[in-house]
Coordinates of C-alpha atoms and ligand atoms in Angstrom, one line a residue:
X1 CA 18.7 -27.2 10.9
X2 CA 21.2 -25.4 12.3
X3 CA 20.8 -21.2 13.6
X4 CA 22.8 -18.5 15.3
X5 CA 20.6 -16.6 17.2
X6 CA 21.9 -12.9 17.8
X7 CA 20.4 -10.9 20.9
X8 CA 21.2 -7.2 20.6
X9 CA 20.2 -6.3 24.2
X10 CA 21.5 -10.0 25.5
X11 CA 22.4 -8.3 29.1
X12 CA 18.5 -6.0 29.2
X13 CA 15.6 -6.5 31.4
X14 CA 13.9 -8.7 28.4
X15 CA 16.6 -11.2 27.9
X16 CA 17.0 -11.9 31.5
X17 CA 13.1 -12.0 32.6
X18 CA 11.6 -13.1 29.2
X19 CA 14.2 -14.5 26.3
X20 CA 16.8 -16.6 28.3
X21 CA 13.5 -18.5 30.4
X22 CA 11.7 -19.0 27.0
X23 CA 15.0 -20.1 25.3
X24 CA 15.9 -22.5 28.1
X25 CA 12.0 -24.0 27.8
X26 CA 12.4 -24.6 24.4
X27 CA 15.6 -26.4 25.1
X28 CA 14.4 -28.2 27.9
X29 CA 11.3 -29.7 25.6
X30 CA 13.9 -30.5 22.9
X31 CA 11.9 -28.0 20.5
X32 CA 14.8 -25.7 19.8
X33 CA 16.8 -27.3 17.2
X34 CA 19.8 -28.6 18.5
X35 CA 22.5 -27.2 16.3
X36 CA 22.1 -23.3 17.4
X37 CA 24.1 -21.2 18.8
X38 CA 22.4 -17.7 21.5
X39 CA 25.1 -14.8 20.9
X40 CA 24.2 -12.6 23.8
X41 CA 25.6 -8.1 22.6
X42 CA 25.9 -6.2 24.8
X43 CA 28.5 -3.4 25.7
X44 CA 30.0 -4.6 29.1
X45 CA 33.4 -6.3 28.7
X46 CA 32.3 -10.0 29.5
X47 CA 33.9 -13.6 28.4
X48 CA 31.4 -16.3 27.4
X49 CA 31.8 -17.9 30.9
X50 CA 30.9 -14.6 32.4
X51 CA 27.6 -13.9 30.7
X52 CA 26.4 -17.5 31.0
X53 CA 27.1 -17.3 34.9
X54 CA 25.4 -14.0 34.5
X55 CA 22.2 -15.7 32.9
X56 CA 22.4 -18.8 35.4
X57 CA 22.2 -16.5 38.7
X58 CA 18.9 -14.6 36.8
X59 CA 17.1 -17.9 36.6
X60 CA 16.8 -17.4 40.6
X61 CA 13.7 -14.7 39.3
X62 CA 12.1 -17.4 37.2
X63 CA 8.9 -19.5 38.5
X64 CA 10.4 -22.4 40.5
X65 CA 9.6 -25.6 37.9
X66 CA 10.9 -23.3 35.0
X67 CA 14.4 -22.7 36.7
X68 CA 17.1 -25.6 35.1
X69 CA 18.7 -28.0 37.2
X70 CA 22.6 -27.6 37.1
X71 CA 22.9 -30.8 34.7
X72 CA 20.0 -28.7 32.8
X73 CA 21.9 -25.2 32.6
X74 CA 25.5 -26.5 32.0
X75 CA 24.2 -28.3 28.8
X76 CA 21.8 -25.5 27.3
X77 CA 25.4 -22.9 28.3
X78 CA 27.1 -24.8 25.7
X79 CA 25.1 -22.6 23.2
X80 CA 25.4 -19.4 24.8
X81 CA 28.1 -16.8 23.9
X82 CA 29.1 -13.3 24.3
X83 CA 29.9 -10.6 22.2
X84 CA 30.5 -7.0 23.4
X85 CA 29.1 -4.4 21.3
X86 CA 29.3 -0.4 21.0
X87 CA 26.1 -0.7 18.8
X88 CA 27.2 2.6 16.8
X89 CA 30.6 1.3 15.5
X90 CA 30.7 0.2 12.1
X91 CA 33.7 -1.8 13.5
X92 CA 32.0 -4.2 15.8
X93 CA 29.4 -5.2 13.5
X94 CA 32.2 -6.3 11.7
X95 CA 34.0 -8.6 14.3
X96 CA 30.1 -10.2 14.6
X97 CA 30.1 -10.7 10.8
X98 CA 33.4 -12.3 11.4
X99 CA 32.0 -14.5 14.0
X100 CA 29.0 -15.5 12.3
X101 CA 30.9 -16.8 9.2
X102 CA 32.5 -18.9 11.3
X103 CA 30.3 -22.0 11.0
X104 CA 27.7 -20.7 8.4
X105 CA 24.1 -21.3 10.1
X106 CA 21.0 -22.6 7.8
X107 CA 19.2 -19.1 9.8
X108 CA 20.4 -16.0 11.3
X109 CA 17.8 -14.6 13.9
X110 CA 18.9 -10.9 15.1
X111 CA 16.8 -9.9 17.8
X112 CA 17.1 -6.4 18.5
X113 CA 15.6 -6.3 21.9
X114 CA 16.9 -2.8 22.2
X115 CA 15.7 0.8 22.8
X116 CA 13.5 1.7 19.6
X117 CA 15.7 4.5 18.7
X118 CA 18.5 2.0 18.2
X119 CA 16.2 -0.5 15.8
X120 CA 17.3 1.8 12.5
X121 CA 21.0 1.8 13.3
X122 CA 21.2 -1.9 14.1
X123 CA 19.8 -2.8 11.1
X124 CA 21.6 -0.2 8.4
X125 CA 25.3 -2.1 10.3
X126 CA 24.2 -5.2 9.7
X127 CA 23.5 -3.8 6.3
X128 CA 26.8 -2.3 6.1
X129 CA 28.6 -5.3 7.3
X130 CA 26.7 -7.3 4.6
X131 CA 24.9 -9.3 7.3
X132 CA 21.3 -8.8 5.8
X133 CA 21.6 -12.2 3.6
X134 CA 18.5 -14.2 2.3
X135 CA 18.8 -16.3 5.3
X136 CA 18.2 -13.6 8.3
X137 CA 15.4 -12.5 9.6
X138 CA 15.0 -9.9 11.9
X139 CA 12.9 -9.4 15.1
X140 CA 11.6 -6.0 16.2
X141 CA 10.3 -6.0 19.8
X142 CA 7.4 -3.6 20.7
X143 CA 6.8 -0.6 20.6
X144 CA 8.2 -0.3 17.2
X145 CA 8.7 3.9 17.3
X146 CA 7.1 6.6 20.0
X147 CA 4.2 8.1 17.0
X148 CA 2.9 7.1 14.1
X149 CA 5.8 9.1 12.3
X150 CA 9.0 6.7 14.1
X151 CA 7.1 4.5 13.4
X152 CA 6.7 4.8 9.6
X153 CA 10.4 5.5 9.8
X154 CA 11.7 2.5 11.2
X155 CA 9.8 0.7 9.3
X156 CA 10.9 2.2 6.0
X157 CA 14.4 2.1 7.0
X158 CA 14.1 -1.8 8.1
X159 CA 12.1 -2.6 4.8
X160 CA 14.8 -1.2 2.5
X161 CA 17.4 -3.7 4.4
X162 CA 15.5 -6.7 4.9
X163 CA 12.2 -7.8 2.7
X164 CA 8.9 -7.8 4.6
X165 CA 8.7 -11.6 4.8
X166 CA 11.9 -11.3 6.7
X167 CA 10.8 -9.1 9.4
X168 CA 9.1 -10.3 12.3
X169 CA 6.9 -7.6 14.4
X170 CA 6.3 -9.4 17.5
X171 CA 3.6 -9.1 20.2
X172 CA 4.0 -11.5 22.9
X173 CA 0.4 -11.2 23.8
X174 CA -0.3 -13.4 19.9
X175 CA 1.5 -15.9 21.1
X176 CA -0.5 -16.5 24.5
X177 CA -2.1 -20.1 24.8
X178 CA -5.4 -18.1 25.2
X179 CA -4.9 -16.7 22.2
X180 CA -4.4 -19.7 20.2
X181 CA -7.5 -20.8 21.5
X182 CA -9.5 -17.5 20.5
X183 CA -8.7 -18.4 16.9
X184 CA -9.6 -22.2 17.6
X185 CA -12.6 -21.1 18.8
X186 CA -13.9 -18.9 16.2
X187 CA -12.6 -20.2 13.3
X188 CA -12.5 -24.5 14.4
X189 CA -15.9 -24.3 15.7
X190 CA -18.9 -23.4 13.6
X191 CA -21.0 -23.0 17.3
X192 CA -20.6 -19.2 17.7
X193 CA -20.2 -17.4 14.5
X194 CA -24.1 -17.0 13.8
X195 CA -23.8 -15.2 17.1
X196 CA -20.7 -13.1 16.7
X197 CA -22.7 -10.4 15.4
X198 CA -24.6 -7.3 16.4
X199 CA -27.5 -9.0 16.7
X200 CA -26.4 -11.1 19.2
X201 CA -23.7 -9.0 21.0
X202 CA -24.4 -6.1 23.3
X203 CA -20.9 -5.2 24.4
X204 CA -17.3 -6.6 24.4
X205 CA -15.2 -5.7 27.2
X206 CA -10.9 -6.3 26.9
X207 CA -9.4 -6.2 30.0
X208 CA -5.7 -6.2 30.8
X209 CA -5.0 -5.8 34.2
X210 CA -1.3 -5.6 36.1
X211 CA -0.9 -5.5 40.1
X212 CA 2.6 -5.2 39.3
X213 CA 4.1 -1.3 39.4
X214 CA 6.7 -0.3 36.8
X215 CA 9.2 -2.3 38.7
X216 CA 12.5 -1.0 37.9
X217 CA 11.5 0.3 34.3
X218 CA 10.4 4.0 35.6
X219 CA 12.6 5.8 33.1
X220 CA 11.4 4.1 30.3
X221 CA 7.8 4.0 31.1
X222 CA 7.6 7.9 32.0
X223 CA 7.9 8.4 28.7
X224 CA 6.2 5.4 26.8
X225 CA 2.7 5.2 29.3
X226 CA -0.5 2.7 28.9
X227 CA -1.1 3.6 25.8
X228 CA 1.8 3.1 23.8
X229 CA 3.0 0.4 25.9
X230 CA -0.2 -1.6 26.0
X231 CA -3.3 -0.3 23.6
X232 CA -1.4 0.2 21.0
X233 CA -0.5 -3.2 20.5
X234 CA -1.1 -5.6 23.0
X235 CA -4.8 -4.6 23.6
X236 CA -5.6 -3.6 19.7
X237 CA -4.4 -6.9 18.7
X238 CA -6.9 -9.1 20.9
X239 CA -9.5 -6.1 19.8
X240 CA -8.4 -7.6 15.9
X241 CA -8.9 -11.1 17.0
X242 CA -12.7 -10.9 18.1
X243 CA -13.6 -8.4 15.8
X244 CA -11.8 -9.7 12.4
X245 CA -13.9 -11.6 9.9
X246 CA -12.4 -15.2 9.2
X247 CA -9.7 -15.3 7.1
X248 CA -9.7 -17.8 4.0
X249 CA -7.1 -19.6 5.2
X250 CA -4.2 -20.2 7.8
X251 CA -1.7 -18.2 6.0
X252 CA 0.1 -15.2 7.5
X253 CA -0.9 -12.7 5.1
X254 CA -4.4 -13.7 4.9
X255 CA -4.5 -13.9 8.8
X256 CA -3.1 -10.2 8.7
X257 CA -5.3 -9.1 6.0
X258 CA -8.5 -9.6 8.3
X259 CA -6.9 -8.0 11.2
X260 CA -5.5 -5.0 9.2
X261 CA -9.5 -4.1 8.2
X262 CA -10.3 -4.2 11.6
X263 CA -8.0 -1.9 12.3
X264 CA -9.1 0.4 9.3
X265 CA -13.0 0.2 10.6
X266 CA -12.1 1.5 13.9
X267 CA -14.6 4.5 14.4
X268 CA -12.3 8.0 14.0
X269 CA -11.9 9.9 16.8
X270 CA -13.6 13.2 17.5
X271 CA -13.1 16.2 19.8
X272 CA -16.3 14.8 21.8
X273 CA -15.0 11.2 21.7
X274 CA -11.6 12.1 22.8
X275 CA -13.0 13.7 25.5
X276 CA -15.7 11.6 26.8
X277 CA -15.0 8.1 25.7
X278 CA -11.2 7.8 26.6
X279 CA -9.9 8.0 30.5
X280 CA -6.6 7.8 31.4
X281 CA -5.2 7.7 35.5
X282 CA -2.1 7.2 37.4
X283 CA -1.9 5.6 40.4
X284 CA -1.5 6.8 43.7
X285 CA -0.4 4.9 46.5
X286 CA -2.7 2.1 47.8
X287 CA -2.4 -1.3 49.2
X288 CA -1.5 -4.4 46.9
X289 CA -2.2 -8.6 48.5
X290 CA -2.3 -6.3 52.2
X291 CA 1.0 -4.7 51.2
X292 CA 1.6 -0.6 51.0
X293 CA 2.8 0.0 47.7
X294 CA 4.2 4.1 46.8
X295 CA 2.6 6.1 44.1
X296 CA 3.9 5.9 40.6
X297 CA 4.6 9.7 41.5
X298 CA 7.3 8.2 43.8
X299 CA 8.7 5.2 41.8
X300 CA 12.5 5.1 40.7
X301 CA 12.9 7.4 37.3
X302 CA 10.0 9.0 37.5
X303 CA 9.0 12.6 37.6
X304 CA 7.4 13.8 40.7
X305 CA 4.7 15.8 38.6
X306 CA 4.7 13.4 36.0
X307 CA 1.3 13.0 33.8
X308 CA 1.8 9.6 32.5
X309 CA -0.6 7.6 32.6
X310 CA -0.9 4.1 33.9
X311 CA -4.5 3.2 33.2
X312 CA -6.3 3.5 30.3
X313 CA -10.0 2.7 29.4
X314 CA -11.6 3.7 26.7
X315 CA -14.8 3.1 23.9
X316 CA -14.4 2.6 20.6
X317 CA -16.3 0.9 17.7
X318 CA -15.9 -1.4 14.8
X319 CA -17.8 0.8 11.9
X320 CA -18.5 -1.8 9.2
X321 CA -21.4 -4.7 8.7
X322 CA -21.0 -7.1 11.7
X323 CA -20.2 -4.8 14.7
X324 CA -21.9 -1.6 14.0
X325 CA -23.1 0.0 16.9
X326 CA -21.8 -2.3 19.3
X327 CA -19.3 -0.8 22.2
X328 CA -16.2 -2.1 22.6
X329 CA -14.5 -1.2 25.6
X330 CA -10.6 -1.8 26.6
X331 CA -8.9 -1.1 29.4
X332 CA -5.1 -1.5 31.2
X333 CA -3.5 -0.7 33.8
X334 CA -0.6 -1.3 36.4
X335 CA -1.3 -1.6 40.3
X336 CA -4.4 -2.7 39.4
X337 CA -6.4 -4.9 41.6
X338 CA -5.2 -8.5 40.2
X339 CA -3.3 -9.9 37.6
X340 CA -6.2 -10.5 35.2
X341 CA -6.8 -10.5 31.5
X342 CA -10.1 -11.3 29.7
X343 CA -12.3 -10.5 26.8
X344 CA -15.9 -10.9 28.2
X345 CA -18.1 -11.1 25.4
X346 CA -22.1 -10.2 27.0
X347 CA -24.8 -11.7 24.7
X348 CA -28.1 -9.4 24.6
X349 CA -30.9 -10.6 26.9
X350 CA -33.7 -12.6 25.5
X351 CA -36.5 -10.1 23.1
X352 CA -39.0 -11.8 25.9
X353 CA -38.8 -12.6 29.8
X354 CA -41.3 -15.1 30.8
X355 CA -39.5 -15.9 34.0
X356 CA -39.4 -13.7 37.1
X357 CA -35.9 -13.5 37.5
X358 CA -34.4 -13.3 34.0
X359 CA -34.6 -9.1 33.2
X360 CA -31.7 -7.5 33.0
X361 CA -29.5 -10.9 33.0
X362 CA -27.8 -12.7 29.9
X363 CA -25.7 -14.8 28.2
X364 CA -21.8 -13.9 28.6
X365 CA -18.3 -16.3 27.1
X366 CA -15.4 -15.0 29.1
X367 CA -12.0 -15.8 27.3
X368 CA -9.7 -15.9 30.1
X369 CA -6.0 -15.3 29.1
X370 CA -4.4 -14.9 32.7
X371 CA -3.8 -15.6 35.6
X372 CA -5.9 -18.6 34.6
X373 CA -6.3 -19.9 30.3
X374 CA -9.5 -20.9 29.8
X375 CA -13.6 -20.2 28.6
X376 CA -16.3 -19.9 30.7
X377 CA -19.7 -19.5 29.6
X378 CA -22.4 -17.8 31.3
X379 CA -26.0 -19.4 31.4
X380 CA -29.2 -19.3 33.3
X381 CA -30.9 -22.4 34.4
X382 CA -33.3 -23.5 37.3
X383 CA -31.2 -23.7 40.3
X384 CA -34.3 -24.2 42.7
X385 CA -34.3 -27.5 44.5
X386 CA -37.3 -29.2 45.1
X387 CA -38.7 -28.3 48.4
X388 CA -38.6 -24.3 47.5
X389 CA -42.5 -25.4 45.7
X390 CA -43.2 -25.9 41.7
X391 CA -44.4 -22.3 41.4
X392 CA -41.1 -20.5 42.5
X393 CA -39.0 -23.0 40.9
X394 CA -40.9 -22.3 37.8
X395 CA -40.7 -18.7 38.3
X396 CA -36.9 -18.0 39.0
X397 CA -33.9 -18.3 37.1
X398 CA -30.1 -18.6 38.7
X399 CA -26.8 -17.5 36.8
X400 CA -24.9 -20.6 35.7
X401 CA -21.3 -21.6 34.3
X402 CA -19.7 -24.0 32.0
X403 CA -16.3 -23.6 32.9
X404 CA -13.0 -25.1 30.9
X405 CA -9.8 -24.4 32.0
X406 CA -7.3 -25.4 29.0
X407 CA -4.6 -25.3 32.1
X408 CA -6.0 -28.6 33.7
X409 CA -7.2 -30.3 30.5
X410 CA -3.6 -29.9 28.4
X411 CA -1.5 -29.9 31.3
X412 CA 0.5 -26.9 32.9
X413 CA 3.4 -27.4 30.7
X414 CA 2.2 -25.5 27.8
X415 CA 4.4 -23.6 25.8
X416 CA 4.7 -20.0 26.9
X417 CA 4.0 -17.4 24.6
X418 CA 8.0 -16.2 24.3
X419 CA 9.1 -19.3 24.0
X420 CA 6.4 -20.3 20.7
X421 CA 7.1 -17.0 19.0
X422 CA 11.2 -17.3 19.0
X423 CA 10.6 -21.1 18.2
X424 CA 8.5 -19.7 15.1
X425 CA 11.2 -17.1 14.0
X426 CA 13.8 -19.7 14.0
X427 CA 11.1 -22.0 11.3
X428 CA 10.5 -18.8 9.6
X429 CA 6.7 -18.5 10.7
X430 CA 4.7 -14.9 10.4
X431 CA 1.4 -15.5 11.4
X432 CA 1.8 -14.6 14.9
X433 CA 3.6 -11.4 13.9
X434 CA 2.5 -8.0 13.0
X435 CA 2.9 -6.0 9.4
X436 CA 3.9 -2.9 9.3
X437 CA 0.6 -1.5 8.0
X438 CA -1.4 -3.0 11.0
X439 CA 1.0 -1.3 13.0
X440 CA 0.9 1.8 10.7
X441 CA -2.7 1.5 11.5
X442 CA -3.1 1.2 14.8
X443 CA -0.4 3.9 15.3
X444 CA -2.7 6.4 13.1
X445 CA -6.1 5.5 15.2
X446 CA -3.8 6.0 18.2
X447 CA -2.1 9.8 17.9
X448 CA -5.2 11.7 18.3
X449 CA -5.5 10.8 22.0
X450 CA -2.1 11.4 22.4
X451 CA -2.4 14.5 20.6
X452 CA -5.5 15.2 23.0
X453 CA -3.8 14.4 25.6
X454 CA -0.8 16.4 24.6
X455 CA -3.0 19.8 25.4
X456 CA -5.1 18.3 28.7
X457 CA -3.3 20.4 31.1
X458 CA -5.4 18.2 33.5
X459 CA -3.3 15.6 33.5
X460 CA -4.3 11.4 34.7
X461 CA -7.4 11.2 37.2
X462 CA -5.2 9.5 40.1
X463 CA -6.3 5.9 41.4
X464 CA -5.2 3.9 44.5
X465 CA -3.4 0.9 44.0
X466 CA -5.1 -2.1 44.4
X467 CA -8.5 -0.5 42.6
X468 CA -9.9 -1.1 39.5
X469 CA -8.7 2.0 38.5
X470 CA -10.4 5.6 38.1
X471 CA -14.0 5.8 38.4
X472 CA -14.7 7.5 35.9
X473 CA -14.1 4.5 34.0
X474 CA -16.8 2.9 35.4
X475 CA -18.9 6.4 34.4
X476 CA -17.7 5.9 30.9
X477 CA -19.6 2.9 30.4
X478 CA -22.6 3.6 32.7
X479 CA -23.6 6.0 30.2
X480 CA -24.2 3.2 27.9
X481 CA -26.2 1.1 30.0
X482 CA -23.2 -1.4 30.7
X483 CA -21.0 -1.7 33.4
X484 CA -17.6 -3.6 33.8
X485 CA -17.7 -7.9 33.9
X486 CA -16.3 -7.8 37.8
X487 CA -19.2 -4.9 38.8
X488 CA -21.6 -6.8 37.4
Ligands
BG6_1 C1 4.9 -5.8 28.0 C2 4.8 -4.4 28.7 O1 4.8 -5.7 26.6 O2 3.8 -6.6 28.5 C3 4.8 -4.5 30.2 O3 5.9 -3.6 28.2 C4 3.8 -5.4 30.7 O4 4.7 -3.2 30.8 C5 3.8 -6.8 29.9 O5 4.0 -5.6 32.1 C6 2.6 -7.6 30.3 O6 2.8 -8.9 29.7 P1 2.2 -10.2 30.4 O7 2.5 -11.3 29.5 O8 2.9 -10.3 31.8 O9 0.8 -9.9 30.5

């Protein structure tokens, strides 16, 4: 099968630190098919052997055993190219037409890795230049719009050019190896599901934690924030995939379906909700691995009174048959104190203690996403050895852990999540990718706190790096009786 893939945005931030590493794996394993051509847009004046010399000196950022050998980057060049671009003239999107119909591809991938504001008038050219044929599909990279009203634009004025089937909505964090194995879990295994219920479940808790700053996207991130840049879709989608009921089959839309009801049952916000269950901080400066690191305040492209917010925790509720009344909590942030995403689902404690030991502890399953991919599950057994008597043995119980890390038992070279979803878009396969109404939904259950927030002259509570962030957050779920997995 032969492609042409076309990256609007070939010379951004995401092509050099996410696209071009997850295009060169795929090479590298030989699962990229081998008749395909990358055509890098971009508006700097570049030849083909400029941008690929460009692309070859950012693989010096990329983990040491994903960086190519010179052998290894000289053969996966061959299918790079360059095309400059003033995005807004009708006339380049012509001389791309032109160079597309020069060896007619089985696909057409444009990946519009661009500003959002941009998405609509890349895809009405291509319309215009008649490059919206049966045989493209489109890519949309996150956050698809700033509200829920962009976002309903965009995605009215992409769905009038391309069909729905040919639009692919991604979120990297779907295509995460942990991920995968959240879906294995619940829906290969027959073990848990009597348990995944309110009966069983006292809280969930979705972390997403960055040590990282905003690195050198200050300008953009001023006006994007936690929310939009991680709950709304990154966090919301993990939410949908321990919350959603299973689907009846592997199918994209059916997958969707569940995860789009989820989204509808989320409990509605109200003025005492907004302003009690949802916290939002910035952080100050702080110390990161032993290093100073400055205050978002004082980052590159940043306002100096800015009331963005880098952290967000909040409470929130899946109102139908299986989850009601059980507290879900989420929470993300940057400069936070490790890299360190999990969903740590905490089992309620047995109706009876007979043992000494055993109030207040219970069962947990921590789905570990990164740094490390892997389950652990959290049991209680008799860890007493034989010379402490039968009677305090008897008596006391010590926390356990069954612990599988899907790193060491399928090897480290497992595929990375940008480098399953493009290999996906080029076989034409949606399940990993969002609809518009999910988004349309979590957009809708998003805008009231940005609304609240809109009118809180009060701004972020500030946090030093390296924490876990403000604490009221750990206030927030005190009041429920609960406290965060790593406090516990
Ligand atoms: C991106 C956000 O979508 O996800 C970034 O825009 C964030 O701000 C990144 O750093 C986190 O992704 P990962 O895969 O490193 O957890």
């Amino acid at each position: 099968m032969s492609f042409d893939l076309v990256l609007f945005g070939g010379t951004g931030d995401l092509a050099w630190r996410k696209l071009m590493p997850a295009l060169f794996q795929a090479f590298r394993h030989g699962t990229l098919p081998a008749d395909g051509r990358i055509i890098g847009v971009g508006r700097e004046d570049l030849s083909d052997a400029q941008y690929r010399a460009q692309i070859c000196a950012k693989f010096v950022n990329v983990e040491l055993d994903k960086r190519p050998s010179v052998e290894e980057f000289n053969s996966f060049a061959a299918l790079l190219e360059y095309v400059r671009m003033d995005l807004s003239k009708p006339d380049d999107y012509a001389t791309l037409a032109e160079s597309l119909s020069l060896r007619h591809a089985d696909t057409v991938v444009m990946y519009v890795a661009t500003a959002p504001s941009l998405f609509t008038t890349v895809c009405e050219q291509l319309a215009v230049a008649g490059l919206n044929t049966p045989n493209t599909r489109v890519v949309l990279e996150k956050p698809l719009g700033h509200d829920l009203e962009s976002n309903r634009a965009i995605n009215e004025t992409v769905r009038k050019i391309f069909g729905e089937n040919q639009i692919f909505r991604i979120d990297h964090y779907l295509g995460k190896p942990a991920v995968q194995n959240l879906f294995a879990l619940r829906f290969g295994n027959a073990l848990f599901e009597p348990l995944w219920r309110r009966e069983h479940i006292a809280n969930i808790q979705i972390t997403i934690a960055e040590d990282l700053g905003v690195e050198k996207r200050g300008a953009f991130y001023e006006t994007t924030g936690a929310m939009r840049d991680m709950v709304q879709n990154h966090a919301l989608q993990l939410l949908c995939a321990i919350g959603m009921e299973p689907p009846i089959n592997s199918h994209a839309d059916a997958i969707r379906d569940e995860k789009l009801k989820v989204l509808r049952s989320l409990k509605p916000w109200t003025a005492e909700s907004l302003s009690q269950d949802v916290i939002r901080g910035q952080y100050s400066a702080g110390t990161i691995n032993g290093t100073p690191v400055a205050a978002y305040r004082e980052e590159a492209g940043v306002d100096p009174e800015s009331h963005t917010e880098t952290f967000v925790a909040l409470r929130t509720e899946i109102s139908n048959w299986r989850w009601a009344g059980v507290p879900f909590y989420i929470r993300t942030g940057k400069r936070l104190a490790g890299r360190d995403a999990r969903i740590v689902v905490n089992f309620r404690p047995t109706p009876h203690a007979i043992f000494n030991s055993q109030i207040g502890m219970a069962n947990r399953l921590v789905i570990n996403l990164q740094p490390k991919d892997g389950l652990e599950l959290h049991l209680l057994a008799q860890g007493q050895n034989n010379r402490q008597g039968a009677q305090t043995a008897s008596q006391t119980l010590a926390p356990v852990q069954l612990d599988l890390d899907f790193d060491k038992r399928f090897g480290l070279e497992r595929v990375g999540a940008y480098e399953r979803l493009l290999l996906d878009v080029i076989d034409g396969r949606l399940n990993l990718f969002v609809r518009s109404d999910e988004q349309f939904e979590a957009w809708r259950w998003v805008e009231p706190i940005l609304e609240h927030w809109k009118n809180d002259m009060q701004g972020p509570r500030l946090y030093a790096a390296g924490t876990w962030g403000p604490s009221a957050s750990s206030a927030m779920i005190a009041r429920d009786g609960f406290c965060w997995a790593e406090e516990s």
